[in-house]
CSV table of C-alpha atoms in Angstrom, one decimal:
chain,number,residue,atom,x,y,z
A,1042,MET,CA,-101.4,262.0,127.4
A,1043,ILE,CA,-100.6,264.2,130.4
A,1044,THR,CA,-100.1,262.9,133.9
A,1045,GLY,CA,-101.3,264.8,136.9
A,1046,ALA,CA,-103.7,267.0,134.9
A,1047,ALA,CA,-106.3,267.7,137.6
A,1048,THR,CA,-104.8,271.0,138.6
A,1049,GLY,CA,-101.8,273.3,138.0
A,1050,ILE,CA,-99.3,272.9,135.2
A,1051,GLY,CA,-100.8,269.6,134.0
A,1052,ASN,CA,-104.3,271.1,133.8
A,1053,LEU,CA,-103.1,274.3,132.0
A,1054,THR,CA,-101.1,272.2,129.6
A,1055,ALA,CA,-104.1,270.0,128.7
A,1056,ARG,CA,-106.1,273.1,127.9
A,1057,ALA,CA,-103.3,274.7,125.9
A,1058,LEU,CA,-102.5,271.6,123.8
A,1059,ALA,CA,-106.2,271.0,123.1
A,1060,ALA,CA,-106.6,274.6,122.0
A,1061,ALA,CA,-103.7,274.1,119.7
A,1062,GLY,CA,-105.5,271.2,118.0
A,1063,HIS,CA,-104.0,268.2,119.7
A,1064,THR,CA,-106.1,265.2,120.9
A,1065,VAL,CA,-105.4,265.4,124.6
A,1066,TYR,CA,-105.9,262.8,127.3
A,1067,ALA,CA,-105.8,264.6,130.6
A,1068,SER,CA,-105.0,261.9,133.1
A,1069,MET,CA,-105.6,262.0,136.9
A,1070,ARG,CA,-106.6,259.9,139.8
A,1071,GLY,CA,-110.2,259.5,140.9
A,1072,ILE,CA,-112.0,260.9,137.9
A,1073,GLY,CA,-115.3,259.6,139.4
A,1074,SER,CA,-114.5,260.7,142.9
A,1075,ARG,CA,-111.9,263.1,144.3
A,1076,ASN,CA,-111.2,264.7,140.9
A,1077,ALA,CA,-114.7,264.4,139.4
A,1078,GLY,CA,-115.0,268.2,139.4
A,1079,HIS,CA,-111.7,268.8,137.6
A,1080,ALA,CA,-112.5,266.1,135.1
A,1081,GLY,CA,-115.9,267.5,134.5
A,1082,GLU,CA,-114.5,271.0,133.9
A,1083,LEU,CA,-112.1,269.8,131.2
A,1084,LEU,CA,-114.8,267.7,129.5
A,1085,ALA,CA,-117.2,270.7,129.6
A,1086,LEU,CA,-114.4,272.9,128.1
A,1087,GLY,CA,-113.9,270.5,125.3
A,1088,ARG,CA,-117.6,270.4,124.4
A,1089,ARG,CA,-118.0,274.2,124.7
A,1090,ASP,CA,-115.0,275.0,122.5
A,1091,GLY,CA,-115.1,272.0,120.2
A,1092,LEU,CA,-111.8,270.6,121.5
A,1093,ASP,CA,-110.7,267.0,121.4
A,1094,LEU,CA,-110.1,267.0,125.2
A,1095,ARG,CA,-110.6,263.7,127.0
A,1096,VAL,CA,-110.1,262.5,130.5
A,1097,VAL,CA,-108.5,259.1,131.5
A,1098,GLU,CA,-108.0,257.5,134.9
A,1099,LEU,CA,-104.3,257.2,135.8
A,1100,ASP,CA,-102.5,256.7,139.1
A,1101,VAL,CA,-98.8,256.9,138.6
A,1102,GLN,CA,-98.3,254.8,141.7
A,1103,SER,CA,-100.1,251.8,140.1
A,1104,GLU,CA,-98.6,249.8,137.3
A,1105,ALA,CA,-102.0,248.4,136.5
A,1106,SER,CA,-103.5,251.9,136.2
A,1107,THR,CA,-100.7,253.2,134.0
A,1108,GLU,CA,-101.0,250.2,131.7
A,1109,ALA,CA,-104.8,250.6,131.5
A,1110,ALA,CA,-104.6,254.3,130.8
A,1111,VAL,CA,-102.2,253.8,127.8
A,1112,ALA,CA,-104.3,250.9,126.6
A,1113,THR,CA,-107.4,253.2,126.6
A,1114,VAL,CA,-105.6,255.9,124.6
A,1115,LEU,CA,-104.4,253.4,122.0
A,1116,GLU,CA,-107.8,251.8,121.7
A,1117,GLN,CA,-109.6,255.1,121.3
A,1118,ALA,CA,-107.0,257.2,119.4
A,1119,GLY,CA,-105.0,254.5,117.6
A,1120,ARG,CA,-101.7,255.9,118.6
A,1121,LEU,CA,-99.8,257.8,121.3
A,1122,ASP,CA,-97.5,260.5,120.1
A,1123,THR,CA,-96.5,262.2,123.3
A,1124,VAL,CA,-96.4,261.7,127.0
A,1125,VAL,CA,-96.1,264.7,129.3
A,1126,HIS,CA,-94.8,263.6,132.7
A,1127,ASN,CA,-96.2,266.1,135.0
A,1128,ALA,CA,-97.6,264.3,138.1
A,1129,GLY,CA,-95.7,265.2,141.2
A,1130,HIS,CA,-95.9,266.1,144.9
A,1131,LEU,CA,-94.0,268.6,147.1
A,1132,TYR,CA,-92.5,268.0,150.5
A,1133,ILE,CA,-91.4,270.9,152.8
A,1134,GLY,CA,-89.6,270.4,156.0
A,1135,TYR,CA,-86.3,269.3,157.7
A,1136,VAL,CA,-84.6,266.4,156.1
A,1137,GLU,CA,-84.0,264.4,159.3
A,1138,ALA,CA,-87.7,264.6,160.3
A,1139,PHE,CA,-88.8,262.8,157.1
A,1140,THR,CA,-89.1,259.1,157.8
A,1141,PRO,CA,-87.8,256.6,155.3
A,1142,GLU,CA,-91.4,255.8,154.5
A,1143,ASP,CA,-92.0,259.6,153.7
A,1144,VAL,CA,-89.2,259.6,151.3
A,1145,GLN,CA,-90.1,256.3,149.8
A,1146,ARG,CA,-93.6,257.6,149.1
A,1147,LEU,CA,-92.4,260.7,147.4
A,1148,PHE,CA,-89.9,258.9,145.2
A,1149,ASP,CA,-92.7,256.5,144.3
A,1150,ILE,CA,-94.7,259.4,142.9
A,1151,ASN,CA,-92.0,261.7,141.5
A,1152,VAL,CA,-89.6,259.1,140.1
A,1153,ILE,CA,-90.9,255.5,140.0
A,1154,GLY,CA,-94.2,256.9,138.7
A,1155,ILE,CA,-92.3,258.1,135.6
A,1156,GLN,CA,-90.9,254.7,135.1
A,1157,ARG,CA,-94.3,253.0,135.3
A,1158,VAL,CA,-95.7,255.3,132.7
A,1159,ASN,CA,-92.7,255.0,130.4
A,1160,ARG,CA,-92.9,251.2,130.6
A,1161,ALA,CA,-96.5,251.4,129.5
A,1162,ALA,CA,-96.0,253.8,126.7
A,1163,LEU,CA,-92.6,253.0,125.2
A,1164,PRO,CA,-93.4,249.7,123.6
A,1165,HIS,CA,-95.9,251.5,121.3
A,1166,MET,CA,-93.4,254.3,120.6
A,1167,ARG,CA,-90.6,251.9,119.9
A,1168,GLU,CA,-92.7,249.9,117.5
A,1169,ARG,CA,-93.5,253.1,115.6
A,1170,ARG,CA,-90.0,254.5,115.9
A,1171,SER,CA,-91.4,257.9,116.8
A,1172,GLY,CA,-92.8,259.8,119.8
A,1173,THR,CA,-91.9,262.4,122.3
A,1174,LEU,CA,-91.4,262.3,126.1
A,1175,VAL,CA,-91.8,265.7,127.8
A,1176,TYR,CA,-90.7,265.8,131.5
A,1177,VAL,CA,-91.9,268.6,133.7
A,1178,GLY,CA,-88.8,268.8,135.9
A,1179,SER,CA,-87.6,271.6,138.1
A,1180,THR,CA,-84.8,274.2,138.5
A,1181,THR,CA,-84.5,272.8,142.1
A,1182,SER,CA,-82.5,269.9,140.7
A,1183,ALA,CA,-79.7,272.4,139.9
A,1184,LEU,CA,-80.3,275.0,142.7
A,1185,LEU,CA,-80.8,272.6,145.6
A,1186,PRO,CA,-82.9,275.0,147.8
A,1187,PRO,CA,-83.2,274.4,151.6
A,1188,PHE,CA,-86.1,272.8,153.4
A,1189,MET,CA,-87.2,270.7,150.4
A,1190,GLY,CA,-84.6,267.9,150.7
A,1191,PRO,CA,-86.7,264.8,149.7
A,1192,TYR,CA,-88.4,266.8,146.9
A,1193,VAL,CA,-85.1,268.1,145.5
A,1194,ALA,CA,-83.6,264.6,145.7
A,1195,SER,CA,-86.6,263.2,143.8
A,1196,LYS,CA,-86.6,265.8,141.1
A,1197,THR,CA,-82.8,265.3,140.7
A,1198,ALA,CA,-83.3,261.6,140.4
A,1199,ALA,CA,-86.2,262.1,137.9
A,1200,ASP,CA,-84.0,264.4,135.8
A,1201,ALA,CA,-81.2,261.9,135.7
A,1202,LEU,CA,-83.6,259.1,134.8
A,1203,ALA,CA,-85.0,261.2,132.0
A,1204,GLN,CA,-81.6,262.1,130.7
A,1205,VAL,CA,-80.2,258.5,130.6
A,1206,THR,CA,-83.5,257.2,129.1
A,1207,ALA,CA,-83.1,259.8,126.4
A,1208,TYR,CA,-79.7,258.4,125.4
A,1209,GLU,CA,-81.2,255.0,124.9
A,1210,LEU,CA,-84.3,256.3,123.0
A,1211,ASN,CA,-82.5,258.7,120.6
A,1212,PRO,CA,-81.4,255.9,118.2
A,1213,LEU,CA,-85.0,254.7,118.2
A,1214,GLY,CA,-86.4,258.0,117.0
A,1215,ILE,CA,-88.0,259.0,120.3
A,1216,GLU,CA,-87.4,262.5,121.3
A,1217,THR,CA,-87.0,263.9,124.9
A,1218,THR,CA,-87.5,267.4,126.3
A,1219,ILE,CA,-87.0,268.2,130.0
A,1220,VAL,CA,-88.9,271.4,130.8
A,1221,GLN,CA,-87.5,273.0,134.0
A,1222,PRO,CA,-90.0,275.4,135.6
A,1223,GLY,CA,-88.8,277.7,138.3
A,1224,PRO,CA,-90.8,278.3,141.4
A,1225,PHE,CA,-94.4,279.5,141.2
A,1226,THR,CA,-96.5,280.8,144.1
A,1227,GLN,CA,-99.8,281.1,142.1
A,1228,GLY,CA,-101.7,279.0,139.6
A,1229,THR,CA,-100.8,275.6,141.2
A,1230,GLU,CA,-101.6,273.8,144.4
A,1231,HIS,CA,-98.0,272.8,145.0
A,1232,PHE,CA,-97.4,274.9,148.1
A,1233,PRO,CA,-101.0,274.6,149.6
A,1234,ASN,CA,-101.0,270.8,149.2
A,1235,ALA,CA,-97.4,270.2,150.2
A,1236,SER,CA,-96.7,267.4,152.7
A,1237,HIS,CA,-94.7,267.8,155.9
A,1238,ALA,CA,-92.4,265.5,157.8
A,1239,ALA,CA,-94.1,262.7,159.8
A,1240,ASP,CA,-91.6,262.7,162.7
A,1241,HIS,CA,-92.6,265.8,164.6
A,1242,ASN,CA,-90.2,265.1,167.5
A,1243,ARG,CA,-87.2,265.2,165.1
A,1244,GLY,CA,-88.6,268.3,163.6
A,1245,GLN,CA,-88.8,270.1,166.9
A,1246,ALA,CA,-85.0,269.8,167.2
A,1247,TYR,CA,-84.8,272.3,164.4
A,1248,SER,CA,-87.4,274.7,165.8
A,1249,MET,CA,-84.9,277.6,165.7
A,1250,LEU,CA,-85.4,277.4,161.9
A,1251,ASP,CA,-89.2,277.4,162.0
A,1252,PRO,CA,-89.5,281.1,161.1
A,1253,LEU,CA,-87.5,280.5,158.0
A,1254,VAL,CA,-89.7,277.7,156.9
A,1255,ALA,CA,-92.8,279.7,157.7
A,1256,GLY,CA,-91.6,282.5,155.5
A,1257,TYR,CA,-90.4,280.2,152.7
A,1258,GLU,CA,-93.3,280.9,150.3
A,1259,GLN,CA,-93.1,284.6,150.8
A,1260,ALA,CA,-89.3,284.5,150.3
A,1261,THR,CA,-89.9,282.7,147.0
A,1262,SER,CA,-92.4,285.4,146.0
A,1263,ASN,CA,-89.8,288.0,146.7
A,1264,LEU,CA,-87.5,286.5,144.0
A,1265,PHE,CA,-89.9,287.7,141.2
A,1266,THR,CA,-89.5,291.1,139.6
A,1267,PRO,CA,-92.5,293.2,140.7
A,1268,ASP,CA,-93.8,293.8,137.2
A,1269,VAL,CA,-93.5,290.2,136.0
A,1270,ASP,CA,-96.5,287.9,135.9
A,1271,ALA,CA,-95.0,284.7,137.0
A,1272,HIS,CA,-97.8,282.3,136.2
A,1273,PRO,CA,-97.5,278.6,135.3
A,1274,GLN,CA,-99.5,279.2,132.1
A,1275,ALA,CA,-96.0,280.0,130.7
A,1276,VAL,CA,-95.0,276.4,131.2
A,1277,ALA,CA,-98.1,275.2,129.3
A,1278,GLU,CA,-97.3,277.6,126.5
A,1279,GLU,CA,-93.7,276.4,126.3
A,1280,ILE,CA,-94.7,272.8,126.1
A,1281,THR,CA,-97.2,273.7,123.3
A,1282,ARG,CA,-94.4,275.5,121.4
A,1283,ILE,CA,-92.0,272.6,121.8
A,1284,LEU,CA,-94.5,270.0,120.5
A,1285,ALA,CA,-95.1,272.2,117.4
A,1286,LEU,CA,-91.4,272.0,116.4
A,1287,PRO,CA,-90.5,269.6,113.6
A,1288,ALA,CA,-89.3,266.1,114.5
A,1289,GLY,CA,-85.7,266.1,115.5
A,1290,THR,CA,-85.5,269.8,116.5
A,1291,LYS,CA,-86.9,269.8,120.0
A,1292,PRO,CA,-84.5,271.0,122.7
A,1293,LEU,CA,-83.3,268.6,125.3
A,1294,ARG,CA,-84.0,271.2,128.0
A,1295,SER,CA,-86.1,274.3,128.2
A,1296,ILE,CA,-86.3,276.6,131.2
A,1297,VAL,CA,-89.4,278.6,132.3
A,1298,ASP,CA,-88.1,280.6,135.2
A,1299,PHE,CA,-89.0,284.1,136.3
A,1300,THR,CA,-86.5,284.4,139.1
A,1301,GLU,CA,-83.4,284.8,136.8
A,1302,ALA,CA,-81.6,282.0,138.7
A,1303,GLY,CA,-79.1,281.4,135.8
A,1304,ILE,CA,-80.0,277.7,135.2
A,1305,GLU,CA,-79.1,278.0,131.5
A,1306,HIS,CA,-75.5,278.4,132.5
A,1307,VAL,CA,-75.6,275.3,134.7
A,1308,ASN,CA,-77.2,273.3,131.8
A,1309,GLU,CA,-74.7,274.5,129.3
A,1310,VAL,CA,-71.7,273.4,131.4
A,1311,MET,CA,-73.4,270.1,132.2
A,1312,TYR,CA,-74.2,269.3,128.6
A,1313,ARG,CA,-70.7,270.1,127.3
A,1314,ALA,CA,-69.2,267.9,130.0
A,1315,GLN,CA,-71.6,265.1,129.1
A,1316,GLU,CA,-70.9,265.5,125.4
A,1317,GLU,CA,-67.2,265.2,125.9
A,1318,PHE,CA,-67.4,262.3,128.3
A,1319,ILE,CA,-69.9,260.3,126.2
A,1320,GLY,CA,-67.8,261.1,123.1
A,1321,ARG,CA,-64.7,259.7,124.8
A,1322,LEU,CA,-66.7,256.5,125.5
A,1323,GLY,CA,-67.3,256.2,121.7
A,1324,LEU,CA,-71.1,256.6,122.3
A,1325,ARG,CA,-71.6,260.1,120.7
A,1326,ARG,CA,-74.5,258.8,118.6
A,1327,LEU,CA,-76.6,258.5,121.8
A,1328,LEU,CA,-76.6,262.3,121.9
A,1329,HIS,CA,-78.5,262.4,118.6
A,1330,VAL,CA,-82.1,261.5,117.8
A,1331,THR,CA,-82.4,259.4,114.7
A,1332,ILE,CA,-85.5,260.5,112.7
A,1333,ALA,CA,-87.2,257.9,110.4
A,1334,GLY,CA,-86.7,258.2,106.7
A,1335,ASN,CA,-82.9,258.3,106.8
A,1336,GLN,CA,-82.9,262.0,107.7
A,1337,PRO,CA,-79.8,263.4,109.2
A,1338,SER,CA,-79.6,263.0,113.0
A,1339,ILE,CA,-80.0,266.2,115.0
A,1340,THR,CA,-77.9,266.9,118.1
A,1341,HIS,CA,-80.0,267.8,121.0
A,1342,SER,CA,-78.7,271.0,122.5
A,1343,PRO,CA,-79.6,273.0,125.6
A,1344,ALA,CA,-79.8,276.0,123.3
A,1345,GLY,CA,-83.2,277.5,122.7
A,1346,GLU,CA,-84.1,277.6,126.3
A,1347,ARG,CA,-86.8,280.0,127.4
A,1348,GLY,CA,-86.0,282.3,130.3
């Protein structure tokens, strides 16, 4: 089950996983209204190519909706092996100009939405002692770029939530991978659909920076090497590759970044510090996923990241 599958990375991932032979539930809001067209396209693709590609209503801001979506999957498919947390929203603007309500709404989508979906899906996975959670994170949680304060804060919070949840799920045989895409200026609606700060008066106080904000998308495009096709399809392909790996061998983190930002070095330092600290707490076993059948535990490593 993939959240936020109407467009962008979620949509591409649904198509890629279905083509690889998975039974895919592409979830989104408003399958009978605002996203009826996107839902219809995915269903038509499944019929045309003989793929087990299905659509389910899911609003990550509603506990009732997340519970109903998971119940639908379990009723129809009998089990839920993987959740791909992809739903998210982008804010661009000056931090002071975002009202508390702005920030609260974004965190409700990008962070609390993850918690709602996990609470719906994890009882089933815990009972089976197997499953995989894939989080579509962001390199912004390490790079902290300007003019995206609430978004960066929400992606950082989501990353931390995913990491700590992984510690607690590893002994239960449930794997975690955090995929960290770099920026993309094509193939998604992230930039065109971005929200802006509600307090325009506060925003005017930063008007001297307006040209920098206006040129932000172009500045992002300039990070790419001219001959590189930086398309989010690469994220879908990486998620498909990871889910094909044997149980217990999936990487904790994987990077899909065409800007050569050096995130793999940040991850390596962070992981080693965490490993040492958690080891000193006497909790090293939380770093290992325990696979059913008394197989040896596998240490999740940041190695194997895609650049």
